[in-house]
Each structure stands twice: as structure tokens, then as C-alpha cells.
Coordinates of C-alpha atoms in Angstrom, one line a residue:
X1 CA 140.0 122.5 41.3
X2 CA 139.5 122.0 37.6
X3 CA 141.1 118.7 36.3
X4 CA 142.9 118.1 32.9
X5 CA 142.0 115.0 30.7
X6 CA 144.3 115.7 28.0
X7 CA 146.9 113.4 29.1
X8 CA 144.7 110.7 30.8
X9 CA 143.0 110.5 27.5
X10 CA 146.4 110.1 25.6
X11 CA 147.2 107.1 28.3
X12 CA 144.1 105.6 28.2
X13 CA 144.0 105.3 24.0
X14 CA 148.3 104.3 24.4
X15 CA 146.5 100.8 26.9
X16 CA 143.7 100.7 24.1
X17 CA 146.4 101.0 21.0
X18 CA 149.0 97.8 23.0
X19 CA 146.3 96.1 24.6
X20 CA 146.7 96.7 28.0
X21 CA 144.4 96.5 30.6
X22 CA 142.3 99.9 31.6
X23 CA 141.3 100.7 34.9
X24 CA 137.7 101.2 34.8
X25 CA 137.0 103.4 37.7
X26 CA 139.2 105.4 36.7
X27 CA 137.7 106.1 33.2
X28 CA 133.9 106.2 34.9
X29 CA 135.2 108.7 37.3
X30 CA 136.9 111.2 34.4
X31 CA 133.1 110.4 32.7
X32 CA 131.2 111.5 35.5
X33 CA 133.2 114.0 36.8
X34 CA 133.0 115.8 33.1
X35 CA 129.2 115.1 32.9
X36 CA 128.7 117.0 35.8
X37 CA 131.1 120.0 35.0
X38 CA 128.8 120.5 31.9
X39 CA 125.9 121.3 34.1
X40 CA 128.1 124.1 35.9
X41 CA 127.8 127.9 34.4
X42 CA 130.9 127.5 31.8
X43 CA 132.5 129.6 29.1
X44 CA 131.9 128.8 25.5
X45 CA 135.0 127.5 25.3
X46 CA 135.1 125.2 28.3
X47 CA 131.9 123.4 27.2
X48 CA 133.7 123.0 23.9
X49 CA 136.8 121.7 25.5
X50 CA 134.9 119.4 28.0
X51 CA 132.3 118.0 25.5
X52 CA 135.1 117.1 23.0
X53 CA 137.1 115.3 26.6
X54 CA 134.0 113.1 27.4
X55 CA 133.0 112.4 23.9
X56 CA 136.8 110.8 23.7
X57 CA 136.3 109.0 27.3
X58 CA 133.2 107.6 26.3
X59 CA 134.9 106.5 22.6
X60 CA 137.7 104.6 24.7
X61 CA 135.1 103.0 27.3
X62 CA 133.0 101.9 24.3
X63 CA 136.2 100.5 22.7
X64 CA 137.5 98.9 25.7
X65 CA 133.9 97.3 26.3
X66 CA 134.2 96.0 22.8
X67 CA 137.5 94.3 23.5
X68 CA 136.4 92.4 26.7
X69 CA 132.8 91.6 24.9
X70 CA 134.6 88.5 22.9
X71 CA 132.4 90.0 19.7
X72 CA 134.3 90.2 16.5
X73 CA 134.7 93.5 14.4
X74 CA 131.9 92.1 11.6
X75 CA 129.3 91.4 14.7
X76 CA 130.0 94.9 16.3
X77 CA 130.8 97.1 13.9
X78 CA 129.9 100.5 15.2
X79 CA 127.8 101.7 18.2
X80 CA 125.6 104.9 19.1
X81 CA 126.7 106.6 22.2
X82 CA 125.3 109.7 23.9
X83 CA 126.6 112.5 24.7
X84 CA 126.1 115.2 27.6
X85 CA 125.9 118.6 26.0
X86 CA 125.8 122.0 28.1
X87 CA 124.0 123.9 25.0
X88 CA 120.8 124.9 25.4
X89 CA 119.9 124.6 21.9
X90 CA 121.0 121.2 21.5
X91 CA 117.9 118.7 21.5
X92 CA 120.4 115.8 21.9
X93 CA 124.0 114.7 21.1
X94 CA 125.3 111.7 20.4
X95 CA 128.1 110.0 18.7
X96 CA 129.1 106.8 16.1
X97 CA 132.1 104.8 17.6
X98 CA 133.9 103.2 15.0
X99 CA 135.1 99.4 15.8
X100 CA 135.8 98.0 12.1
X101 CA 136.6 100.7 9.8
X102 CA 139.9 101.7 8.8
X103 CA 138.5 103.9 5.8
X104 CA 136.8 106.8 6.2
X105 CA 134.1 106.2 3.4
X106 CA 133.1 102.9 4.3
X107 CA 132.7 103.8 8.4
X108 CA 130.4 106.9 7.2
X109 CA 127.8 105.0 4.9
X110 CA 128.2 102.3 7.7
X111 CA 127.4 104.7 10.2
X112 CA 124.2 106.5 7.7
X113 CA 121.9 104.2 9.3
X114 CA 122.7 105.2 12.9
X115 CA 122.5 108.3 12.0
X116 CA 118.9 108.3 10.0
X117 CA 117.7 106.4 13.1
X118 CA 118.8 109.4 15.7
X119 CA 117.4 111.9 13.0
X120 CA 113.7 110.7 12.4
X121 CA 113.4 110.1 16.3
X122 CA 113.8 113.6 16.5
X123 CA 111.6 114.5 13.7
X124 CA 108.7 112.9 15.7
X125 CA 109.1 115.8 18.5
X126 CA 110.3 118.5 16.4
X127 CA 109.0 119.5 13.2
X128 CA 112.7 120.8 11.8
X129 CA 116.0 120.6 13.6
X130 CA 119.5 121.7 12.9
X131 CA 122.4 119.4 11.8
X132 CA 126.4 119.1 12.4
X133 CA 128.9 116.5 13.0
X134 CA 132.3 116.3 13.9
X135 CA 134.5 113.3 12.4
X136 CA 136.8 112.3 14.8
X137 CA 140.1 110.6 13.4
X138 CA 143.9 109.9 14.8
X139 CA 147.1 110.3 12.7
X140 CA 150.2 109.4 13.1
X141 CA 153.7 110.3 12.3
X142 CA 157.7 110.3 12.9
X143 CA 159.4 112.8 15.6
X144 CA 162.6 114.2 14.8
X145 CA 164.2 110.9 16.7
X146 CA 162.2 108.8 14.5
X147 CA 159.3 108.1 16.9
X148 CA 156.1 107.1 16.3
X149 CA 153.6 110.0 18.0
X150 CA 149.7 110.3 17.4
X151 CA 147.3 112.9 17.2
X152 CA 143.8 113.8 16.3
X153 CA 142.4 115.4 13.7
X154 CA 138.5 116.6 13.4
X155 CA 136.6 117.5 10.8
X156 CA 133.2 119.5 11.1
X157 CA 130.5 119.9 9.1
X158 CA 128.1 122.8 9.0
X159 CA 124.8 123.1 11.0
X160 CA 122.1 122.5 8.5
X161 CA 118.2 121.9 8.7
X162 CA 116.5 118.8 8.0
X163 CA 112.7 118.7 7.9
X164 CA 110.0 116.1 7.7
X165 CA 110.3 116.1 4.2
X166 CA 114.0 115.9 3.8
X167 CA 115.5 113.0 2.1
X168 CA 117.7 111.8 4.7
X169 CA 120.0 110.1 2.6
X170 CA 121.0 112.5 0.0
X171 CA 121.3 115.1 2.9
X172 CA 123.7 113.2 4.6
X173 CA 125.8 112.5 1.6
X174 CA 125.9 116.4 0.8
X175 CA 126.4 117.9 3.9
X176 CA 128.1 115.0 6.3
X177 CA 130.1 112.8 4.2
X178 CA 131.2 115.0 0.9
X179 CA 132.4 117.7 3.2
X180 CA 134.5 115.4 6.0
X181 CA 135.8 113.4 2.7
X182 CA 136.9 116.8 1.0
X183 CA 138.8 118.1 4.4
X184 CA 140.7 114.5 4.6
X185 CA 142.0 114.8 1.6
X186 CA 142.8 118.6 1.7
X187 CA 144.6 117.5 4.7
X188 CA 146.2 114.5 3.0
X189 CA 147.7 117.2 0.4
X190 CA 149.1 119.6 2.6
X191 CA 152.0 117.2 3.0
X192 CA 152.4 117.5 6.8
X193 CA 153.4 113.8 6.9
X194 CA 150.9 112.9 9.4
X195 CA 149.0 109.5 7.9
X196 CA 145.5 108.0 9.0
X197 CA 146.0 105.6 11.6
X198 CA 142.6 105.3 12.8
X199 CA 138.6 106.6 12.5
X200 CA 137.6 107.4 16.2
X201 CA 134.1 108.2 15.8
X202 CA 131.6 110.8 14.0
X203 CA 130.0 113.3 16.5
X204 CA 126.6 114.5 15.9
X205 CA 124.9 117.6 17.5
X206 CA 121.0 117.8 16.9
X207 CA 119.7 121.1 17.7
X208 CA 116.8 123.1 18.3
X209 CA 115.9 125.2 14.9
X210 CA 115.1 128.6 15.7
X211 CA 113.0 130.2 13.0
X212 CA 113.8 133.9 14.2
X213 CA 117.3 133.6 14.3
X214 CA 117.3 132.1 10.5
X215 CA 114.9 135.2 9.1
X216 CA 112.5 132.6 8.6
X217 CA 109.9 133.7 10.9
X218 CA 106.9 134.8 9.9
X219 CA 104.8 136.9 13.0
X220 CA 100.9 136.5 12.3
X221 CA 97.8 138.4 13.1
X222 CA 95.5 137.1 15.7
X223 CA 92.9 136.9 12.5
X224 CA 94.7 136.0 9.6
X225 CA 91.7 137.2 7.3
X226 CA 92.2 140.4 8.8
X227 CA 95.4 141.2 6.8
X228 CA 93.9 139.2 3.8
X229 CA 97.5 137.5 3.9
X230 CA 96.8 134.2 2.8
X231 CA 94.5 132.8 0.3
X232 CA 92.5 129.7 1.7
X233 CA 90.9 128.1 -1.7
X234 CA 88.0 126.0 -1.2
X235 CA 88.5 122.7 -2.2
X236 CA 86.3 119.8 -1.4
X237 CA 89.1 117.3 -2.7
X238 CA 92.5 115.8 -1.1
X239 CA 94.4 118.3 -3.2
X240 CA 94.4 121.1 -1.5
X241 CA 98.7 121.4 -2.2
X242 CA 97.9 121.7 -5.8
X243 CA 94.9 124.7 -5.8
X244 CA 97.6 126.5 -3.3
X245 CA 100.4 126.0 -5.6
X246 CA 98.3 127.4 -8.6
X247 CA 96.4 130.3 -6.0
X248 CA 99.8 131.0 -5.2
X249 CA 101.4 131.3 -9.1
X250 CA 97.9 133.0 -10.3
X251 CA 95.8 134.4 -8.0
X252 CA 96.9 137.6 -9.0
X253 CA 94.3 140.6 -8.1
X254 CA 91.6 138.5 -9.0
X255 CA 88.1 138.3 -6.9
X256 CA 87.4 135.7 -4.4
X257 CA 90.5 134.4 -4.8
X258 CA 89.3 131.2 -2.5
X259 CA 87.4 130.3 -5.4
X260 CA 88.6 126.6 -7.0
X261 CA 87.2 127.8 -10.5
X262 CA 89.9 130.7 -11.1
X263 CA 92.5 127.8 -11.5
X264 CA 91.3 125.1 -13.0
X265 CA 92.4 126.1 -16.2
X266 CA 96.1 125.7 -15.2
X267 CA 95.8 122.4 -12.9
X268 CA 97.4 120.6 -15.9
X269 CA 100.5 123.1 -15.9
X270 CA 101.7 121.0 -12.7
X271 CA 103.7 117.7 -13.0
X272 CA 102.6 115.5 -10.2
X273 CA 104.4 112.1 -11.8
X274 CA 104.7 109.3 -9.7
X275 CA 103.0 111.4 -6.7
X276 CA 100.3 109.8 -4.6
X277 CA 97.7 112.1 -3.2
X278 CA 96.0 109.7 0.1
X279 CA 93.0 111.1 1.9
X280 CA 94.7 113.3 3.9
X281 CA 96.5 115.0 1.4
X282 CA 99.8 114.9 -0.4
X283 CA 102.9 113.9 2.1
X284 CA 105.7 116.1 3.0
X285 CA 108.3 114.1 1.5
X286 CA 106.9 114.7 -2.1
X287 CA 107.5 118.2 -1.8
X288 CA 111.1 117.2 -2.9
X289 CA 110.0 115.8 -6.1
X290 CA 107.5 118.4 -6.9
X291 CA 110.1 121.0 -6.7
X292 CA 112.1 119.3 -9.3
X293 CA 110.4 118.2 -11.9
X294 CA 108.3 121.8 -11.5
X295 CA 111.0 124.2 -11.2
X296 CA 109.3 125.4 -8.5
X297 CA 110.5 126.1 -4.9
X298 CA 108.2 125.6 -2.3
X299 CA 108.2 126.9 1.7
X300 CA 105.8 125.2 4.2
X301 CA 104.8 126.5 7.8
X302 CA 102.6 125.3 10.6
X303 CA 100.5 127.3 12.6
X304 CA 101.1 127.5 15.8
X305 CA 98.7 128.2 18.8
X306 CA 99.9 131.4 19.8
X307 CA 98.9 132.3 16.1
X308 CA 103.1 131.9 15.7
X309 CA 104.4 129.8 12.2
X310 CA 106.7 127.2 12.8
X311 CA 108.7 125.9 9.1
X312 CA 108.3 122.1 8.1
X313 CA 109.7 122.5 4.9
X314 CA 112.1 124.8 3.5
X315 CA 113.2 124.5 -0.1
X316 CA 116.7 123.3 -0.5
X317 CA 117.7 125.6 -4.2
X318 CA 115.3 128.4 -4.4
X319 CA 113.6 128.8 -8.0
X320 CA 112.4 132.2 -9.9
X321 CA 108.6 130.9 -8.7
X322 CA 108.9 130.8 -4.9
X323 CA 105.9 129.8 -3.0
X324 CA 104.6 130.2 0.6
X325 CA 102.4 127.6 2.0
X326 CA 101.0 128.1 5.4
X327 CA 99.0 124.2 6.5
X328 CA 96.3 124.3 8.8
X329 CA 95.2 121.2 10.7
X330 CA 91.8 120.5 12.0
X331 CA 92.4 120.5 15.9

């Protein structure tokens, strides 16, 4: 018989809000008995539903923990939790309880470094993954008998990529914390009455990125020459991004395009300011800068065994010269 957590949530945060005790097994027993239902063959819906229930059980055991720890607000300000998820394309989920912050800004740039740590852990397995949170807050406001009620609010994000070369900061700031602050205070102005009375926690779903779902897959021949696709220039240097770039922009119908000579006229039409080229090439996370001070966008793949191509890089603001780069590494 399915069970309904709705109201034993709602208890549970009431003993949290006066503090009153919780019972314990009680709580471990709603958290076990949802973790298992998520490994059942469920609707859409119900993993939603139970996902969002255990993400608040585990919120209100992490807060209750908090309470009987004896550590203050400043000591424990916030805490990483995971989540069970019933999505196949989810690598992992996890979520930010907030102890200390009654302001939405200050709990997010809190709750950045969390996050960055979750997101590079990731990026050692993967070499791109797909982004989206979920802020979780409660409001409050005055019945029509003048009594106080509460309810949550969420706020999501879109599911967006993050490579290797991502800069995880200004990614979070556009796509986690500009968008949740913007829905708060499109809420605010809506003038339902309902006021902030709490931040519950920001929800984070890291997911598998699937290339042939997103139109960036790119099949290849079991011999690449064969198709005389790609143009491998022969460079006896550590700056084998800067021949492809320039192969790329003029290789044109020239002969022997793989021939270094054909664009050494134009190396010094690239702007590599304040970009360090180490024996093993330039790094990912330069691409970024490149593309800026270059006005040129820039796509990177990996070659895969099974002669697929897997994206670690994909521009973020696509420019009138658009280049493919396809890395090879020694094996």
C-alpha cells in the first residue's frame, strides 16, 4: 500500500519550527521506505513526487541532527546531503541544507563552494555533465481567521552543461543563482502575501550528458582519413591548439593541408594574452579566454574507442568563425 508523506512532513518541520522533540525512527523509516520505492518501476511523476518527499525528510533529519549537535549556526552553516534518484540519467544527486541563512543571496554564494566541490568530482569521471537545481524555500502567511500557515515554494533552474573547461563560478552565477533570485522576486511582486520565512535547501541534479540527444554528436568513420574530414597539421611544438585554430580559419582548398608552413603567416592574427602553453599543450580552461579576446567560438571533442566523439568543450555564445576541434591522445 503506498504511503503519503505530505502530512508527516508538515508535522515533522511544525516539531522542527517549536522545538519539539522528533521521533527518529519514525523519520529513518519514512527515509528508507522512500529510498526503496525509488528503486520500484514508477511513473514520471511518482519519482518526482517521491524524490521531492525524501529530499524534505532528509532536510528535516539534517536539521534536527544540527539541533541536538550543540554546534552554533556560524560553525555549521550548511551541509551536503545525498539524494536517491530513480533517473537513469542522473550521475548523482545531492542537496545544500541551509542551517544559517535567512537570505536567499547570501545561502547561495555560501552554498557555491559545495557545489563546485560535487561538480569537479564529477568532471573527473565524466568529461561533460548536465546541470539543474531546485531552490527549496518556505513562506508564510495569514488564513482568513488570521492564522499563521506555511508553505513551500521551489524554484528551478534549467539543465545546462558544464565541461572541463567551464568556469565554474561564473556558470553558477548565470544559470543557478541569477535565475532562482529573478523567480523570488517575480514571486515577491505578484502580491500573493505569502513572505519568506525560511531557505530549506538548494537541490542539485547532475546528469549524464547525452551528445545524441543535444545534436551534438558527431558519428565517425572507422578511418578518419578515409573521409579526409579532419585536418591533422604536423606540428613538432606544444601548440598544436593554435595550427588547428588557423587550419581550421584557412586551410581552405589548399594542398597538404597538414603542412605547418601554409599558416605561419597568420600565427600572429591570434591573441594568446596571458595564456600558458605547458608541454602537453594548452589547458581546457583557456579555451574560455581564447574565445573572447578572439571572437572566435570554439567546439572540442574526444575520440572515443569505438571511433564515437564524445564533447569536452562546447562554446558558450557561438561567433561568425565557428571552429571544430577533434583532440587525439596518445594511448
Amino acid at each position: 500500500m503506498e504511503r503519503e508523506y505530505s502530512k508527516v512532513i508538515e508535522e515533522l518541520r511544525r516539531a522542527l519550527r517549536l522545538g519539539e522533540s522528533i521521533e527518529e525512527s519514525y523519520l529513518n523509516e519514512g527515509i528508507r521506505y522512500l529510498e526503496n520505492a525509488l528503486s520500484s518501476i514508477l511513473s514520471r511523476s511518482k519519482k518526482h513526487k517521491y524524490q521531492s518527499q525524501l529530499s524534505h525528510l532528509l532536510s528535516i533529519r539534517a536539521r534536527y541532527e544540527k539541533r541536538g549537535s550543540g554546534l552554533s549556526d556560524d560553525e555549521v552553516r550548511i551541509k551536503w546531503e545525498d539524494v536517491k534518484s530513480a533517473f537513469l540519467c542522473r550521475i548523482q544527486t545531492g542537496q545544500i541544507v541551509n542551517f544559517k541563512h535567512k537570505d536567499a543571496t547570501a545561502f547561495l554564494e555560501d552554498a557555491f563552494t559545495i557545489f563546485a566541490e560535487r561538480i569537479n568530482e564529477a568532471l573527473t569521471k565524466h568529461s561533460m555533465i548536465k546541470v539543474n537545481g531546485e531552490l527549496v524555500a518556505e513562506y508564510m502567511t495569514l488564513n482568513k481567521d488570521g492564522e499563521v500557515i506555511f508553505g513551500d515554494k521551489y524554484f528551478n533552474t534549467k539543465n545546462e552543461h558544464i565541461s572541463q573547461s567551464t568556469d565554474l563560478g561564473e556558470w553558477f552565477i548565470s544559470n543557478v543563482q541569477e535565475p532562482i533570485l529573478k523567480q523570488m522576486e517575480e514571486f515577491k511582486e505578484e502580491g500573493s502575501g505569502w513572505a519568506l520565512s525560511k531557505i530549506l535547501h538548494l537541490l542539485v541534479n547532475i546528469n549524464k550528458y547525452n551528445p545524441s540527444r543535444a545534436g551534438s554528436y558527431i558519428p565517425l568513420p572507422k578511418v578518419i582519413d578515409d573521409k579526409k574530414a579532419c585536418v591533422n597539421v604536423k606540428n613538432f611544438d606544444n601548440l598544436c591548439f593554435k595550427w588547428s585554430i588557423l587550419a581550421a580559419l584557412y586551410s581552405g582548398k589548399k594542398k597538404h593541408k597538414e603542412r605547418i608552413e601554409h599558416y605561419k603567416k597568420f600565427e600572429n592574427e591570434l591573441n594568446f594574452s596571458g595564456i600558458e602553453f605547458p608541454d602537453e599543450g594548452m589547458k581546457l580552461k583557456d579555451i574560455p579566454k581564447f574565445e573572447k579576446m578572439n571572437k572566435i567560438s570554439v567546439n572540442v571533442y574526444i575520440l572515443k574507442s569505438n571511433f564515437d566523439i564524445e564533447p569536452i568543450h562546447l562554446t558558450a555564445s557561438k561567433q561568425e568563425k565557428h571552429v571544430h576541434l577533434l583532440m587525439i591522445q596518445d594511448r
